[in-house]
């Protein structure tokens, strides 16, 4: 039996089989769905909106005033969404409806389509409510699915069938975010602001030394923030040495107090931890300090520090668990060594320190420790800053050596022994050459391991729900919308396969993901030309490709590299680091000399690199940089007036 229905603002009606229906406005003589098992046939549009009266008659509905009727219209739309398991708002022929298999799943389900062609008021309100500009606008079980593409995708990945299931589970939360770092917090707050019920589960597993911290993740507690503050401490030490050359006179001996710095830094971090908790509360995000583990596709077990287990369910999950430092797997590493997770809250000065590794964490920590006046050695297995431009990495390393950091190259540690307990104690490190049978032995107060980081994905139950993980590194492969192979599980941040391990990237990805899921947005995170800075004593900023990667992709003959050494004005009076700062721009000759790599070694690298990152995002060419007038006297102007490698010998440039 064909059921033909008309409508405007839908009242209720009883169909021929006694089931409850809703007036709808459909547009074309096409079978486009099922209501309680009946095919719906559409007709030409009925322009007048005619709600039925109690006696079955109809009358024209008064026009909705733009201001006074706004709340009423929103209420009417929300009532439709709440009272119909499947609600589709369409403006013309709905492409979703063509697929007979798609809504065959809805047999026995109240499937309703309402046309908005008789005015823009419905679509304007739907835009305000969902952020989606286009039609159709599909809701299932009160959840906004999206438009045609999103609905078809849900059909293909199986989540539509689950949503349409008559006995579908009512989940406690729309979204559970596992991980309270920068990306997870940004995503959770964005989703909550879009009206979703959100929970954040976050738990810090103590280090072998017992170190733990509060809400905010690695960056805030044991990463970017304390690192930059301690780097700044070292920079101030250098500034005091320069100050005498600028006429400042102070006779007292200048020394550094580790405890004062550590306390000040950790007090600031504590204020950030509290601020994050307040922000979650203000956005109505529920925060639970517990370790999450999947036990079913939509169910997690949360275990708090006392061992109490609680279970939660959600329609969608976002993994934002981040990474933790990797240990060496040698005798004494976890017993006697520390990592960056321990360094920033170390209760005493580390004293004579061996840094094992050549990662950016290793060079940054070794750099600021040396800047505090400590004896620092960096043990390097192979190269510095793997993945970065090696010309720039070696220049940063050379500067560190010139300023007192010792490098022990081509060695790997084989064991660490305790000679004397204390604060600090004494440790003996035995290492073996990677090129011969030569053995090295040395004594240090502290051994800091910084050989890389591992994704925290192996103990959260991903195997139980079928999420694919790279077995070699624990990273999670995702599509361009941060979706894993399990449709309702997404991932962001450092745990993603082949993506940047940077806080701003995780924040951007988290916000955009929430908007796509719950606002109908389409913008995706752009992982290309991401600017970053390594805070070595001489800071190194980069954006785009290294010279090695550019050569691999385009060939040396298709590249033009522009570069220059320079001497910052502020270094001239103290007479230090002459001819050590360096700028390099890599251009693709096949694409109008477009800038594909930017590299800067000098003071305030982050501030300089950020601006060039914007230019590269806009597709800057060398000609455009040449046409840009630099700010004088600054270091940044060197990058817009770089010398050309094939024709000029590298010489220092000053004012």
XYZ file of C-alpha atoms in Angstrom, residues 9-647:
639
model
C 5.257 21.917 10.077
C 4.451 18.265 10.791
C 1.548 17.282 13.055
C 0.904 13.642 13.888
C -1.370 11.355 11.857
C -2.494 7.761 11.873
C -1.639 5.729 8.790
C -3.837 3.110 7.215
C -2.286 0.354 9.292
C -2.790 2.275 12.528
C 0.853 3.258 13.014
C 1.797 6.792 13.915
C 3.250 8.916 11.123
C 4.126 12.501 10.381
C 3.127 14.871 7.571
C 6.070 15.181 5.231
C 6.729 17.132 2.045
C 8.387 15.040 -0.661
C 9.374 16.048 -4.135
C 9.335 13.605 -7.113
C 7.378 10.549 -8.115
C 10.001 8.184 -6.750
C 10.016 5.510 -4.099
C 12.422 6.961 -1.577
C 12.112 5.100 1.679
C 9.984 3.121 4.085
C 7.734 4.123 6.983
C 6.769 1.172 9.120
C 7.237 -1.072 6.111
C 5.254 1.108 3.642
C 6.962 2.582 0.583
C 6.712 6.366 0.383
C 5.893 7.926 -3.003
C 6.576 11.599 -3.435
C 4.519 14.102 -5.456
C 5.075 17.577 -6.782
C 5.627 20.076 -3.971
C 2.682 21.476 -2.076
C 3.661 25.097 -1.623
C 1.288 26.036 1.203
C 2.203 24.624 4.607
C -1.048 23.106 5.865
C -0.906 21.424 9.290
C -3.895 19.239 10.092
C -6.347 20.296 12.782
C -7.813 17.978 15.375
C -10.848 17.341 13.166
C -8.670 16.439 10.177
C -9.158 19.718 8.330
C -6.283 21.970 7.364
C -5.581 25.647 7.599
C -2.737 27.857 6.516
C 0.032 28.176 9.040
C 0.852 31.785 9.907
C 4.293 32.930 8.737
C 7.075 32.671 11.290
C 8.321 36.054 12.371
C 12.098 36.247 12.051
C 12.729 37.172 15.676
C 9.712 36.157 17.714
C 9.296 32.831 15.976
C 12.934 31.776 16.052
C 12.756 29.879 19.313
C 9.469 28.319 18.287
C 10.950 27.118 15.000
C 13.978 25.665 16.765
C 11.679 23.909 19.199
C 9.617 22.468 16.343
C 12.712 21.167 14.572
C 14.098 19.685 17.767
C 10.740 18.026 18.451
C 10.879 16.395 15.012
C 14.399 15.144 15.680
C 13.479 13.847 19.121
C 10.244 12.151 18.087
C 11.446 10.355 14.941
C 14.075 7.677 14.885
C 15.085 8.719 11.372
C 14.600 12.352 10.380
C 15.690 13.709 7.002
C 15.371 17.382 6.115
C 15.596 17.818 2.340
C 15.210 20.649 -0.104
C 14.843 18.742 -3.333
C 15.263 15.195 -4.568
C 17.214 13.451 -1.820
C 20.170 11.440 -3.183
C 20.182 9.266 -0.080
C 16.748 7.957 -0.905
C 17.751 6.452 -4.241
C 19.681 3.662 -2.584
C 16.917 1.215 -1.757
C 19.347 -0.953 0.198
C 20.298 1.973 2.404
C 16.955 2.487 4.077
C 15.790 -1.073 3.690
C 17.518 -1.248 7.047
C 14.826 1.071 8.371
C 11.931 -1.356 7.854
C 9.709 -0.999 10.851
C 11.321 2.336 11.730
C 9.528 5.673 11.566
C 11.349 7.277 8.632
C 10.307 10.847 7.939
C 11.337 13.353 5.287
C 10.485 17.024 5.544
C 11.049 19.391 2.640
C 12.332 22.864 3.358
C 11.651 24.184 -0.144
C 8.807 26.410 0.962
C 11.220 28.819 2.634
C 14.710 29.320 3.959
C 13.732 29.507 7.617
C 14.153 25.775 8.229
C 17.526 25.632 6.532
C 18.780 28.721 8.342
C 17.835 27.192 11.670
C 19.354 23.825 10.742
C 22.576 25.630 9.836
C 22.581 27.279 13.239
C 21.878 23.980 14.997
C 24.286 21.732 13.080
C 26.734 23.911 11.196
C 25.750 22.089 7.999
C 24.858 24.363 5.088
C 23.714 21.749 2.601
C 20.806 19.324 2.382
C 19.876 16.584 2.955
C 20.357 16.886 6.698
C 20.032 13.475 8.335
C 19.359 12.643 11.980
C 19.164 9.092 13.346
C 18.163 8.428 16.939
C 18.626 12.135 17.706
C 22.205 12.000 16.416
C 23.216 14.289 13.576
C 24.735 12.049 10.910
C 25.325 14.746 8.276
C 24.599 15.006 4.582
C 24.557 12.537 1.733
C 28.267 11.669 1.790
C 28.397 11.170 5.547
C 25.241 9.036 5.501
C 26.526 6.898 2.647
C 29.836 6.500 4.472
C 27.978 5.405 7.604
C 26.116 2.869 5.492
C 29.334 1.513 3.994
C 31.217 1.215 7.283
C 28.318 -0.435 9.079
C 27.628 2.272 11.623
C 24.316 3.225 9.962
C 22.916 -0.241 10.563
C 23.892 0.030 14.193
C 22.229 3.431 14.511
C 19.050 2.186 12.849
C 18.815 -0.975 14.918
C 15.543 -0.966 16.793
C 17.190 -2.285 19.934
C 20.292 -0.112 19.591
C 22.045 0.526 22.872
C 21.581 3.920 24.433
C 25.154 4.947 25.138
C 26.017 7.001 28.205
C 28.140 9.446 26.208
C 28.238 10.761 22.683
C 32.029 10.822 22.864
C 34.733 9.490 25.153
C 38.228 10.892 24.657
C 40.999 8.650 25.967
C 43.912 10.879 26.876
C 43.995 14.302 28.513
C 46.809 15.878 26.538
C 46.630 18.936 24.324
C 44.836 17.196 21.455
C 42.380 15.278 23.613
C 41.420 18.336 25.659
C 40.950 20.506 22.567
C 38.754 17.891 20.907
C 36.645 17.225 24.007
C 35.943 20.895 24.661
C 35.035 21.520 21.022
C 32.620 18.572 20.994
C 31.022 19.717 24.250
C 30.541 23.227 22.884
C 28.647 21.627 20.001
C 26.165 20.169 22.453
C 27.553 16.667 22.891
C 27.889 14.717 26.114
C 31.635 14.159 26.472
C 33.956 12.386 28.887
C 37.753 12.566 29.147
C 39.605 9.617 30.677
C 43.213 10.409 31.551
C 45.740 8.588 33.702
C 49.507 8.989 33.985
C 51.312 5.711 34.630
C 54.212 6.582 36.994
C 57.739 6.340 35.637
C 60.132 3.723 37.074
C 61.307 6.542 39.358
C 57.720 7.157 40.495
C 57.220 10.475 38.713
C 53.689 11.430 37.776
C 51.822 14.647 36.930
C 48.468 16.298 36.404
C 46.041 16.918 33.553
C 47.414 18.333 30.308
C 49.632 15.642 28.819
C 53.309 15.614 27.921
C 53.602 19.121 26.483
C 52.360 20.945 29.550
C 53.884 18.751 32.227
C 57.086 17.159 30.932
C 57.567 18.574 27.445
C 57.278 21.872 25.620
C 56.410 24.108 28.568
C 59.060 23.128 31.160
C 61.615 22.606 28.352
C 61.138 26.125 27.001
C 61.243 27.649 30.487
C 64.490 25.858 31.352
C 65.896 26.775 27.934
C 65.022 30.373 28.766
C 66.875 29.960 32.072
C 70.011 29.068 30.127
C 69.449 31.941 27.667
C 69.307 34.353 30.608
C 72.642 33.017 31.820
C 74.191 33.865 28.459
C 72.488 37.279 28.532
C 74.137 38.037 31.877
C 77.519 37.271 30.366
C 76.720 39.617 27.479
C 75.419 42.295 29.848
C 78.870 43.270 31.112
C 79.930 44.075 27.534
C 76.903 46.388 27.315
C 77.973 48.281 30.454
C 76.145 46.442 33.239
C 78.349 46.160 36.306
C 77.806 43.524 38.984
C 80.616 42.119 41.063
C 78.903 39.331 42.973
C 79.365 35.779 41.725
C 76.408 34.676 39.630
C 75.282 31.109 40.238
C 72.203 29.109 39.447
C 69.850 27.520 42.003
C 68.200 24.393 40.566
C 65.576 24.140 43.286
C 64.389 27.729 42.779
C 64.001 27.167 39.042
C 62.355 23.747 39.459
C 59.860 25.044 42.004
C 58.915 28.088 39.912
C 58.476 26.015 36.758
C 56.381 23.372 38.497
C 54.220 25.975 40.225
C 53.385 27.416 36.822
C 52.621 23.959 35.453
C 50.364 23.330 38.446
C 48.385 26.449 37.579
C 47.939 25.132 34.037
C 46.744 21.758 35.347
C 44.095 23.501 37.431
C 43.115 25.732 34.530
C 42.502 22.713 32.304
C 40.249 21.109 34.895
C 38.267 24.312 35.271
C 37.942 24.634 31.484
C 36.555 21.105 31.218
C 34.074 21.807 34.001
C 32.978 25.062 32.368
C 32.368 23.216 29.082
C 30.463 20.433 30.924
C 33.054 17.817 29.991
C 33.260 15.053 32.585
C 36.856 14.345 33.566
C 37.843 11.076 35.228
C 41.397 10.387 36.383
C 41.454 6.712 35.442
C 43.193 4.335 33.036
C 40.941 3.378 30.120
C 40.877 0.003 28.389
C 38.425 -1.241 25.762
C 36.506 -4.381 26.702
C 33.825 -4.117 23.986
C 33.509 -2.036 20.801
C 31.566 0.711 22.602
C 32.572 0.015 26.197
C 35.674 0.847 28.232
C 36.852 -0.112 31.673
C 38.298 2.770 33.693
C 40.619 1.881 36.578
C 41.592 4.600 39.069
C 44.758 4.760 41.161
C 43.104 2.753 43.947
C 42.231 -0.046 41.549
C 38.509 0.658 41.438
C 36.961 -0.295 38.105
C 34.108 1.596 36.448
C 32.567 0.975 33.035
C 31.432 3.555 30.482
C 29.867 3.390 27.029
C 29.939 5.872 24.161
C 28.848 6.152 20.552
C 32.306 7.332 19.449
C 35.815 7.247 20.873
C 38.897 9.343 20.186
C 42.315 7.962 21.061
C 44.705 10.683 22.203
C 47.021 8.675 24.437
C 50.304 10.200 23.273
C 53.760 8.709 23.762
C 56.221 7.980 26.574
C 60.046 7.853 26.510
C 61.649 4.628 25.312
C 64.113 2.815 27.543
C 67.243 1.013 26.344
C 66.546 -2.536 27.458
C 69.981 -2.859 29.099
C 70.910 -3.670 32.706
C 70.330 -0.703 35.006
C 68.386 1.540 32.631
C 65.086 1.665 34.532
C 66.733 1.235 37.924
C 69.232 4.084 37.712
C 68.520 6.285 34.683
C 65.946 9.021 34.196
C 64.082 10.348 31.150
C 62.555 13.715 30.293
C 59.508 12.510 32.264
C 61.635 12.812 35.429
C 64.055 15.633 34.646
C 61.806 18.674 35.025
C 60.706 17.780 38.552
C 64.036 16.317 39.689
C 64.389 17.417 43.341
C 68.117 18.112 43.000
C 70.543 19.382 40.391
C 71.502 16.519 38.076
C 75.196 17.350 38.325
C 77.525 15.758 35.783
C 75.145 14.359 33.195
C 75.346 11.855 30.360
C 72.568 12.304 27.790
C 72.033 9.154 25.725
C 70.515 9.878 22.320
C 70.579 12.456 19.538
C 66.871 13.265 19.326
C 65.581 16.807 19.679
C 64.751 15.972 23.311
C 68.368 14.879 23.885
C 69.893 18.000 22.338
C 67.432 20.396 23.971
C 67.939 18.919 27.453
C 71.692 18.602 27.034
C 71.795 22.178 25.775
C 69.988 23.852 28.642
C 71.769 21.725 31.274
C 75.092 22.907 29.873
C 73.710 26.443 29.858
C 73.134 26.109 33.607
C 76.847 25.417 34.028
C 76.692 21.614 34.310
C 79.159 19.145 32.806
C 77.236 17.515 29.944
C 78.150 14.721 27.524
C 75.873 13.540 24.713
C 76.309 9.927 23.546
C 75.341 9.577 19.881
C 74.822 6.257 18.084
C 74.701 7.646 14.543
C 73.382 11.070 13.440
C 71.900 14.139 15.104
C 68.207 15.001 14.725
C 67.174 12.165 12.436
C 64.506 13.360 10.007
C 65.656 16.976 10.115
C 67.926 18.704 7.585
C 71.360 17.241 8.359
C 73.272 20.356 7.368
C 71.283 22.326 9.946
C 71.444 19.550 12.564
C 75.221 19.367 12.355
C 75.545 23.142 12.621
C 73.403 23.110 15.775
C 75.583 20.319 17.174
C 78.809 22.146 16.333
C 77.561 25.204 18.197
C 76.833 23.066 21.254
C 80.366 21.629 21.149
C 81.847 25.125 20.889
C 79.947 26.045 24.037
C 81.117 23.182 26.206
C 78.890 20.195 25.422
C 80.983 17.066 24.817
C 79.862 14.536 22.185
C 80.731 10.853 22.393
C 79.998 9.664 18.863
C 79.413 6.157 17.484
C 78.820 4.557 20.891
C 75.890 2.713 22.448
C 75.493 1.938 26.162
C 75.487 -1.698 27.296
C 74.964 -1.333 31.058
C 74.546 1.199 33.859
C 75.715 0.487 37.410
C 75.258 2.397 40.652
C 78.512 3.249 42.409
C 77.020 5.434 45.133
C 73.479 6.357 46.097
C 72.683 10.022 46.702
C 71.074 13.189 45.405
C 72.706 12.955 42.998
C 74.578 9.691 43.336
C 77.326 8.235 41.152
C 76.743 5.958 38.191
C 79.114 3.990 35.984
C 78.207 3.684 32.316
C 79.730 1.085 30.030
C 79.368 1.638 26.296
C 80.556 -0.099 23.147
C 81.699 1.444 19.883
C 79.452 0.849 16.861
C 82.535 0.698 14.618
C 84.930 -1.463 16.612
C 85.283 -3.562 19.779
C 86.381 -0.533 21.782
C 84.734 -0.186 25.190
C 84.112 3.133 26.948
C 83.560 3.531 30.696
C 82.587 6.775 32.397
C 81.230 8.059 35.711
C 78.292 10.457 35.943
C 75.878 11.773 38.532
C 72.862 11.450 36.224
C 72.124 9.468 33.062
C 69.291 10.872 30.941
C 67.859 8.555 28.276
C 66.425 10.344 25.213
C 66.506 7.802 22.390
C 62.926 8.251 21.192
C 59.351 7.690 22.320
C 56.814 4.862 22.059
C 53.102 5.240 21.352
C 50.869 4.389 24.317
C 48.604 2.017 22.422
C 49.566 -1.485 23.554
C 47.619 -1.655 26.820
C 44.314 0.048 26.021
C 42.518 -2.976 24.570
C 42.682 -2.018 20.901
C 43.161 -5.673 19.969
C 39.820 -6.506 21.593
C 37.902 -4.217 19.240
C 39.985 -4.785 16.125
C 41.766 -1.437 15.742
C 44.786 -1.904 13.490
C 48.136 -0.902 15.000
C 51.598 -0.940 13.429
C 53.291 -3.741 15.419
C 56.735 -2.196 14.926
C 56.083 1.158 16.586
C 52.582 1.045 18.076
C 51.389 3.795 15.741
C 47.819 3.810 14.432
C 47.086 4.159 10.702
C 44.146 6.477 9.980
C 42.456 7.954 6.918
C 42.489 11.667 6.093
C 39.752 12.252 8.677
C 41.712 10.630 11.554
C 39.376 7.609 11.430
C 40.792 4.167 12.248
C 39.698 0.958 10.546
C 36.974 0.702 13.227
C 34.435 3.347 12.097
C 33.471 4.743 15.517
C 37.079 4.987 16.764
C 39.310 7.929 15.797
C 42.861 8.875 16.754
C 44.815 12.138 16.954
C 48.220 13.369 18.030
C 51.557 11.622 18.422
C 50.132 8.097 18.042
C 49.259 8.578 14.359
C 51.305 6.732 11.758
C 53.416 9.065 9.626
C 52.176 12.341 11.139
C 53.911 15.155 13.030
C 54.448 14.636 16.757
C 53.728 18.229 17.701
C 51.303 19.787 20.176
C 49.812 22.391 17.802
C 49.152 19.657 15.236
C 47.257 17.559 17.803
C 45.217 20.583 18.899
C 44.318 21.516 15.327
C 43.436 17.933 14.413
C 41.310 17.538 17.556
C 39.272 20.685 17.014
C 38.671 20.014 13.330
C 37.710 16.397 14.007
C 35.075 17.447 16.548
C 33.643 19.960 14.084
C 33.439 17.351 11.332
C 31.774 14.839 13.614
C 29.256 17.149 15.239
C 28.952 20.329 13.204
C 28.861 19.088 9.636
C 32.180 20.787 8.861
C 34.478 19.461 6.153
C 37.862 21.084 6.864
C 40.605 18.535 7.553
C 43.918 18.937 9.334
C 46.716 19.859 6.930
C 49.897 17.980 7.834
C 51.949 19.637 5.067
C 54.377 22.527 5.694
C 54.078 22.437 9.477
C 56.569 24.859 11.088
C 58.519 23.708 14.127
C 61.518 24.688 16.237
C 64.186 22.720 18.099
C 65.232 24.699 21.180
C 68.916 23.877 21.140
C 71.237 26.592 22.543
C 71.314 28.032 19.027
C 67.687 27.518 18.087
C 66.784 25.751 14.857
C 63.482 26.488 13.097
C 62.223 24.714 10.004
C 59.195 24.367 7.759
C 58.720 22.067 4.801
C 61.287 19.680 3.359
C 64.861 19.017 4.421
C 67.459 19.278 1.666
C 67.820 15.473 1.704
C 64.067 14.889 1.315
C 63.707 17.557 -1.360
C 66.524 15.961 -3.340
C 64.891 12.546 -3.008
C 61.529 13.864 -4.244
C 62.590 16.261 -6.996
C 66.238 15.550 -7.827
C 69.200 17.815 -7.142
C 69.087 19.367 -10.626
C 65.533 20.609 -10.042
C 66.347 22.404 -6.802
C 67.822 25.815 -6.121
C 69.146 26.355 -2.619
C 69.646 29.881 -1.298
C 71.531 30.427 1.936
C 73.577 32.786 4.036
C 75.592 32.902 7.222
C 74.871 35.904 9.404
C 75.880 37.590 12.624
C 72.969 38.907 14.706
C 73.402 42.527 15.756
C 72.900 41.641 19.427
C 75.875 39.250 19.233
C 78.286 41.823 17.802
C 78.984 43.907 20.929
C 79.676 40.830 23.110
C 81.710 39.495 20.181
C 80.311 35.954 20.274
C 79.077 33.366 17.775
C 80.475 35.240 14.781
C 79.567 33.499 11.521
C 77.525 30.761 13.265
C 73.910 31.680 12.492
C 72.601 30.364 9.219
C 69.584 30.643 6.938
C 68.608 28.358 4.066
C 65.715 28.317 1.606
C 65.072 25.383 -0.762
C 63.131 26.107 -3.950
C 61.580 23.867 -6.588
C 62.678 25.073 -10.043
C 59.922 22.980 -11.652
C 57.292 25.037 -9.836
C 58.285 28.655 -10.375
C 60.949 28.521 -7.648
C 58.290 27.783 -5.029
C 59.709 27.570 -1.508
C 59.506 23.954 -0.354
C 61.961 24.137 2.544
C 62.767 26.841 5.083
C 65.577 26.488 7.645
C 66.880 28.973 10.184
C 69.571 28.645 12.861
C 69.700 31.628 15.178
C 68.054 33.449 18.059
C 64.257 33.498 18.412
C 63.901 30.765 15.794
C 60.291 29.999 16.681
C 59.202 33.601 16.204
C 61.008 33.872 12.866
C 59.830 30.510 11.521
C 56.158 31.072 12.332
C 55.866 33.948 9.866
C 57.598 32.076 7.078
C 55.316 29.120 7.779
C 52.335 31.306 6.893
C 54.063 32.407 3.688
C 54.754 28.810 2.683
C 51.162 27.830 3.399
C 50.191 30.539 0.923
C 52.576 29.106 -1.697
C 55.395 31.655 -1.482
C 58.017 31.722 -4.238
C 61.592 32.977 -4.119
C 60.583 35.950 -6.265
C 57.948 36.926 -3.700
C 60.481 36.677 -0.884
C 62.898 38.815 -2.883
C 60.156 41.374 -3.364
C 59.457 41.501 0.367
C 61.141 44.296 2.282
C 62.842 43.028 5.397
C 62.590 44.556 8.866
C 65.947 46.090 9.783
C 67.947 45.296 11.817
C 66.629 41.759 12.428
C 67.688 38.189 11.808
C 64.527 37.424 9.841
C 65.511 39.820 7.058
C 68.378 37.489 6.161
C 65.870 34.908 4.966
C 64.320 37.318 2.479
C 67.727 38.329 1.177
C 69.600 35.006 1.149
C 72.735 34.540 -0.975
C 72.579 32.107 -3.865
C 74.704 29.025 -3.260
C 76.048 28.393 -6.801
C 77.441 31.900 -7.200
